[in-house]
Tab-separated table of C-alpha atoms in Angstrom:
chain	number	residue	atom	x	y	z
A	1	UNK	CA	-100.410	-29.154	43.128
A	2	UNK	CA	-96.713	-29.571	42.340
A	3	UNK	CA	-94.385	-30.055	45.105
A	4	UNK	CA	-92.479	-26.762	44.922
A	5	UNK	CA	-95.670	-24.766	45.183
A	6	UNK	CA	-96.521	-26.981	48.247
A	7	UNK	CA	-93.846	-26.499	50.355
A	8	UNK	CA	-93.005	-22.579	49.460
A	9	UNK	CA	-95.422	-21.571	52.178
A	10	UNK	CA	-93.928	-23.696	54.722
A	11	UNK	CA	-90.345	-22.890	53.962
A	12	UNK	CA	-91.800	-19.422	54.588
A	13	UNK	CA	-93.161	-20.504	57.849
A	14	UNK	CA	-96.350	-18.107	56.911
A	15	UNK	CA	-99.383	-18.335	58.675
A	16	UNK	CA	-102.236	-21.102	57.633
A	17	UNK	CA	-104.356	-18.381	55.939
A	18	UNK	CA	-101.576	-17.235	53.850
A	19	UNK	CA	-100.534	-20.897	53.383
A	20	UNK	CA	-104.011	-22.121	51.975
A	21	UNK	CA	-104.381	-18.610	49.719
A	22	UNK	CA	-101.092	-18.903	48.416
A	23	UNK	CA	-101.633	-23.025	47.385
A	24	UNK	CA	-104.905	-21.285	45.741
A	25	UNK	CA	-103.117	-18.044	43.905
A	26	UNK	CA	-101.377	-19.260	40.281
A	27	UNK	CA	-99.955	-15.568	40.362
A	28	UNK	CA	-98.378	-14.293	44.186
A	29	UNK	CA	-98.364	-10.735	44.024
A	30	UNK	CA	-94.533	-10.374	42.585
A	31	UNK	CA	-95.705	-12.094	39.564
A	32	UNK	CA	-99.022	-9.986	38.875
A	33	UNK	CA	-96.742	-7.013	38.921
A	34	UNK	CA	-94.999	-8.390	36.338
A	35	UNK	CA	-98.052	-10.006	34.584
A	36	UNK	CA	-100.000	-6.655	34.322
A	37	UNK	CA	-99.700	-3.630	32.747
A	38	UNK	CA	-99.792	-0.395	35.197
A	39	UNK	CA	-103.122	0.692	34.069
A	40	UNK	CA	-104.687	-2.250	35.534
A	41	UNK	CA	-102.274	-2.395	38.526
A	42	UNK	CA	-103.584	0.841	39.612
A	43	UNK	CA	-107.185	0.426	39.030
A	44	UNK	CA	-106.737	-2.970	41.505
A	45	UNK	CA	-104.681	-2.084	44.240
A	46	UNK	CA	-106.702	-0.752	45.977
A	47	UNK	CA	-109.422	-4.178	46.562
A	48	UNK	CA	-106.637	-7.293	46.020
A	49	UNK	CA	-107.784	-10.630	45.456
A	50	UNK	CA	-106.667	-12.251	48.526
A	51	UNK	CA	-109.057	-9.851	50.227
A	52	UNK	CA	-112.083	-12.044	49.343
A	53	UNK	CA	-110.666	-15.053	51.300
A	54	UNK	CA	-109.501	-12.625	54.465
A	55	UNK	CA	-112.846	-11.459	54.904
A	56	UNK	CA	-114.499	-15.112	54.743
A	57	UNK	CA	-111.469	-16.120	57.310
A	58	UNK	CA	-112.134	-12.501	59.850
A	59	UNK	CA	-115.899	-13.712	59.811
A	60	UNK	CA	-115.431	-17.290	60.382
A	61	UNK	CA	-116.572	-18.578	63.694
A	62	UNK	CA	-114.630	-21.553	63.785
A	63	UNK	CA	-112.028	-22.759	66.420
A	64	UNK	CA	-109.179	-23.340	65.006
A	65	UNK	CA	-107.541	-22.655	61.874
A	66	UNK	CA	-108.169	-26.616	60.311
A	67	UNK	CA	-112.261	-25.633	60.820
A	68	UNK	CA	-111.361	-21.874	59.524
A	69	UNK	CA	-110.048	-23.259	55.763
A	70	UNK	CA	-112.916	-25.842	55.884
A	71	UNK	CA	-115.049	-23.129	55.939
A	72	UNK	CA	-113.554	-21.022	53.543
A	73	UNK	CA	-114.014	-23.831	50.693
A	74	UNK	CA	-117.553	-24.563	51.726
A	75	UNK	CA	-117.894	-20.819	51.050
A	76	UNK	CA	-115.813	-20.519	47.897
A	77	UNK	CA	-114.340	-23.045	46.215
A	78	UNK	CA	-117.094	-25.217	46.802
A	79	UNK	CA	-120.031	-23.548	45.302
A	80	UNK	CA	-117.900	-20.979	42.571
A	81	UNK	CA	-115.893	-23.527	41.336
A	82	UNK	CA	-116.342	-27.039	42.113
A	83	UNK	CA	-119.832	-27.447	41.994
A	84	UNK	CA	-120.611	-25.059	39.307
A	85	UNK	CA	-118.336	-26.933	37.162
A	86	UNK	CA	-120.130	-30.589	37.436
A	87	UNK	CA	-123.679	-28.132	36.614
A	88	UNK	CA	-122.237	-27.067	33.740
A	89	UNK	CA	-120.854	-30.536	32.995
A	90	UNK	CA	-124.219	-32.564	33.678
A	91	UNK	CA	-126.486	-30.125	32.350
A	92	UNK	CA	-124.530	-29.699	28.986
A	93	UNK	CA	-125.051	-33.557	28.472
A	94	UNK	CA	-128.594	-33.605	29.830
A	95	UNK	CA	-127.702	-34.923	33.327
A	96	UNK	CA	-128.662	-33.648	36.508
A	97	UNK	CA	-126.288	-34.231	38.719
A	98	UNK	CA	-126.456	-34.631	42.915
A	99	UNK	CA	-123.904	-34.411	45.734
A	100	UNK	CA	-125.632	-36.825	48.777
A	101	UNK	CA	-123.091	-35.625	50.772
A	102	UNK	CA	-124.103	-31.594	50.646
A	103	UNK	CA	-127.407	-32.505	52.107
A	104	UNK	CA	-128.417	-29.222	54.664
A	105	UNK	CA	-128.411	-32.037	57.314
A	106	UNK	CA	-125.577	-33.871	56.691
A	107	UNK	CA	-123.267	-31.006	56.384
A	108	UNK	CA	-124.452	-29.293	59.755
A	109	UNK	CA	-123.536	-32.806	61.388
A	110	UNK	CA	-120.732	-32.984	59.885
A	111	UNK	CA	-119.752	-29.468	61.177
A	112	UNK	CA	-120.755	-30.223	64.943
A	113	UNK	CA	-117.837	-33.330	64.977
A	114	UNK	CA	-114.677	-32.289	66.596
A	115	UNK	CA	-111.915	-32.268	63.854
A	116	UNK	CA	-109.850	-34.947	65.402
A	117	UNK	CA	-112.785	-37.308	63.514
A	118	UNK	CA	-112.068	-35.300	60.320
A	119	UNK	CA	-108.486	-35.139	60.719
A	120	UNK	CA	-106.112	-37.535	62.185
A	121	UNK	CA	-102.501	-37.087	61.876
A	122	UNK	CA	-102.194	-37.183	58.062
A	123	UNK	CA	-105.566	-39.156	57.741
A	124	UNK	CA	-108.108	-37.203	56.317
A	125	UNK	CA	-111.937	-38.154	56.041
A	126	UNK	CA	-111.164	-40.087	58.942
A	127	UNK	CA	-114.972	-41.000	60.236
A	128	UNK	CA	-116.077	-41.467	56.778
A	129	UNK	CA	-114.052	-43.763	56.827
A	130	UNK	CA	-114.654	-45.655	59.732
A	131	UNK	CA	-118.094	-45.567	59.159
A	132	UNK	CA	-118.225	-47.370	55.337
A	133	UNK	CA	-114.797	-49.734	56.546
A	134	UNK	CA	-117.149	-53.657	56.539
A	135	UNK	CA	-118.587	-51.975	53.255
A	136	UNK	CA	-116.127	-50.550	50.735
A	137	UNK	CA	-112.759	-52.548	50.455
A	138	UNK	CA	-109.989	-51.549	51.820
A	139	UNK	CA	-108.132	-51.345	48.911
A	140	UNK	CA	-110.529	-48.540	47.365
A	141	UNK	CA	-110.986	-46.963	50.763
A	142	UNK	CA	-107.450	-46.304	51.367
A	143	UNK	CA	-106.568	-45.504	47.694
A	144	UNK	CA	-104.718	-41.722	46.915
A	145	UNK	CA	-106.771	-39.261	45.693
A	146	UNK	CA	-107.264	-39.080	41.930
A	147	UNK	CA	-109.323	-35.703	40.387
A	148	UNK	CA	-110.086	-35.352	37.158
A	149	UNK	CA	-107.388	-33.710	35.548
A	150	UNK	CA	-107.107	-32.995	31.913
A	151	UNK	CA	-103.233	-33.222	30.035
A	152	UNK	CA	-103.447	-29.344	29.272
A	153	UNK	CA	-99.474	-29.120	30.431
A	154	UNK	CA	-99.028	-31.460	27.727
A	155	UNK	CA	-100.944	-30.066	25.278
A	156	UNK	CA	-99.727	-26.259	25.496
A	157	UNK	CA	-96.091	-27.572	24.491
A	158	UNK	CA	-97.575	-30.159	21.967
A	159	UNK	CA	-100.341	-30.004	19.688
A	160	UNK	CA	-101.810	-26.685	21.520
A	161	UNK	CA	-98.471	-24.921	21.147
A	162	UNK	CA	-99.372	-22.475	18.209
A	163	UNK	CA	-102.611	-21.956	19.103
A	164	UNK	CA	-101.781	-20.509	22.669
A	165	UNK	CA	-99.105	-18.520	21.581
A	166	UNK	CA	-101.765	-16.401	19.170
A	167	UNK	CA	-103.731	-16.839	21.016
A	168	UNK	CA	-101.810	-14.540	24.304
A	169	UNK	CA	-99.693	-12.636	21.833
A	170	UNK	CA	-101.605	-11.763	19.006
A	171	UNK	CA	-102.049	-7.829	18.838
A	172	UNK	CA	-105.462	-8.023	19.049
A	173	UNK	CA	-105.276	-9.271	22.657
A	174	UNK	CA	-102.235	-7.314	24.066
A	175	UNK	CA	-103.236	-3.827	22.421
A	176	UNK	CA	-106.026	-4.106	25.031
A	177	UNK	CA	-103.405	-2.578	27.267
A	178	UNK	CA	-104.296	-5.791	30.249
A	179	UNK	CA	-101.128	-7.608	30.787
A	180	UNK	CA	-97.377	-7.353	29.460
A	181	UNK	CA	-96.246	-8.744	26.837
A	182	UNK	CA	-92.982	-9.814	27.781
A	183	UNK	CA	-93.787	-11.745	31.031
A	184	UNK	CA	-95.818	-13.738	29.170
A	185	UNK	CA	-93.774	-14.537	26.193
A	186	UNK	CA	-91.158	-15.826	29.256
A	187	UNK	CA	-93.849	-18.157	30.534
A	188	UNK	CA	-94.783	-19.483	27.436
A	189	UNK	CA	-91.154	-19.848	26.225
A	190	UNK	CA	-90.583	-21.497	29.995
A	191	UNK	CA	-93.410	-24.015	29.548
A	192	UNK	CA	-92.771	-25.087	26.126
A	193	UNK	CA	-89.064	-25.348	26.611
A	194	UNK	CA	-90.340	-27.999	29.404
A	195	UNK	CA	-88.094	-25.378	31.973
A	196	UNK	CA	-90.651	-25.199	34.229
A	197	UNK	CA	-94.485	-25.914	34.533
A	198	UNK	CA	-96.766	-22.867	33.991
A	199	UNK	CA	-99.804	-25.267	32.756
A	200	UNK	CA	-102.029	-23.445	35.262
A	201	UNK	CA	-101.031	-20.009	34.659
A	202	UNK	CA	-101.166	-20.574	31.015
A	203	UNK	CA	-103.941	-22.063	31.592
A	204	UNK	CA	-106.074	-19.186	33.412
A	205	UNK	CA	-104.798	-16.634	30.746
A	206	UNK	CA	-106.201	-18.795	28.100
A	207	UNK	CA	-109.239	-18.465	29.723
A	208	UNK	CA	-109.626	-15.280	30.397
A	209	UNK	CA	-108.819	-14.379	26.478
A	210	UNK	CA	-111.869	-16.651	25.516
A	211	UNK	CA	-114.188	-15.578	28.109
A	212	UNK	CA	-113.102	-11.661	26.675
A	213	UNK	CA	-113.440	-12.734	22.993
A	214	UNK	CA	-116.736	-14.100	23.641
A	215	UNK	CA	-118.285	-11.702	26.284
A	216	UNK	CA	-116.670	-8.257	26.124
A	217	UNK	CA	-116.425	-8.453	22.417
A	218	UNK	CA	-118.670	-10.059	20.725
A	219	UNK	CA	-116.414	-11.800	18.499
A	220	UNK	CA	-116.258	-15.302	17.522
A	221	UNK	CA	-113.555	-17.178	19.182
């Protein structure tokens, strides 16, 4: 997550729930005006996105807001899109893969320990790593985060450049009447003219034009 998408929530001193759906949301509502056509902004309005994650945080049973977002990944973005990714990963290479830590009974302990054992300051899988400190060195232990993140930034202004730009803009794809043409000309124009970073909104549009090529009609991609 870049830093200006990090701190736009907290300059807007909005509450946690909008804070963690806004880090999630590549388009904010201003920009899916301007992304979609009004066709589709009508049919929509009426059920937005955000909506999903509302209703997981209204039903959550959880003390305080930390707990509340916990339990909104374990609920979302844990099962529809981290792990489904490594199952389609592992199983496309013949692997099946595990997560130890997702066992039934080592998530329900984990949810009974106050969060000051989860959480301390800026310390984060704070009993975890108490617990392996005599085991794993502390050089690995304390080590920053590292995902698995592939150059597609790079790649959409490089050697990808063509190919996502007929991709979005061929006539084929915006004579479906989804999204405007304009706005997304301006993002890939932005992106490629290394203005400003649209790799994940780029990105998800990609996507979304393969997933349509190859599922809502039937074409080769």
């Amino acid at each position: 997550m870049g830093l200006r998408r990090f701190l736009e929530p907290l300059l807007r001193k909005v509450d946690l729930e909008d804070a963690y759906i806004m880090w999630l949301n590549y388009f904010p509502d201003k920009d899916k005006a301007s992304l979609l056509s009004g066709d589709v902004k009508h049919l929509i309005e009426k059920r937005k996105a955000k909506s999903y994650l509302y209703d997981i945080f209204k039903g959550s049973t959880a003390k305080n807001l930390v707990e509340k977002v916990m339990n909104a990944d374990i609920l979302s973005y844990l099962p529809e899109d981290l792990l489904v990714k490594v199952d389609r990963a592992t199983m496309a290479n013949s692997l099946e893969g595990r997560s130890p830590f997702l066992d039934h009974k080592v998530m329900e302990f984990a949810a009974s320990i106050p969060i000051d054992y989860k959480l301390r300051g800026l310390d984060t899988k704070y009993i975890l790593k108490r617990a392996f400190r005599k085991e794993i060195p502390m050089t690995f232990l304390n080590r920053r985060k590292k995902g698995f993140g592939v150059p597609v930034g790079r790649w959409f202004s490089g050697e990808l450049k063509d190919f996502v730009r007929d991709a979005l803009l061929n006539r084929r794809s915006i004579d479906r009447g989804l999204f405007n043409e304009e706005y997304i000309k301006r993002l890939l124009d932005e992106h490629q003219g290394h203005k400003r970073d649209h790799s994940n909104r780029i990105w998800s549009l990609l996507s979304f034009e393969m997933w349509h090529r190859t599922f809502i009609e039937k074409r080769s991609i």
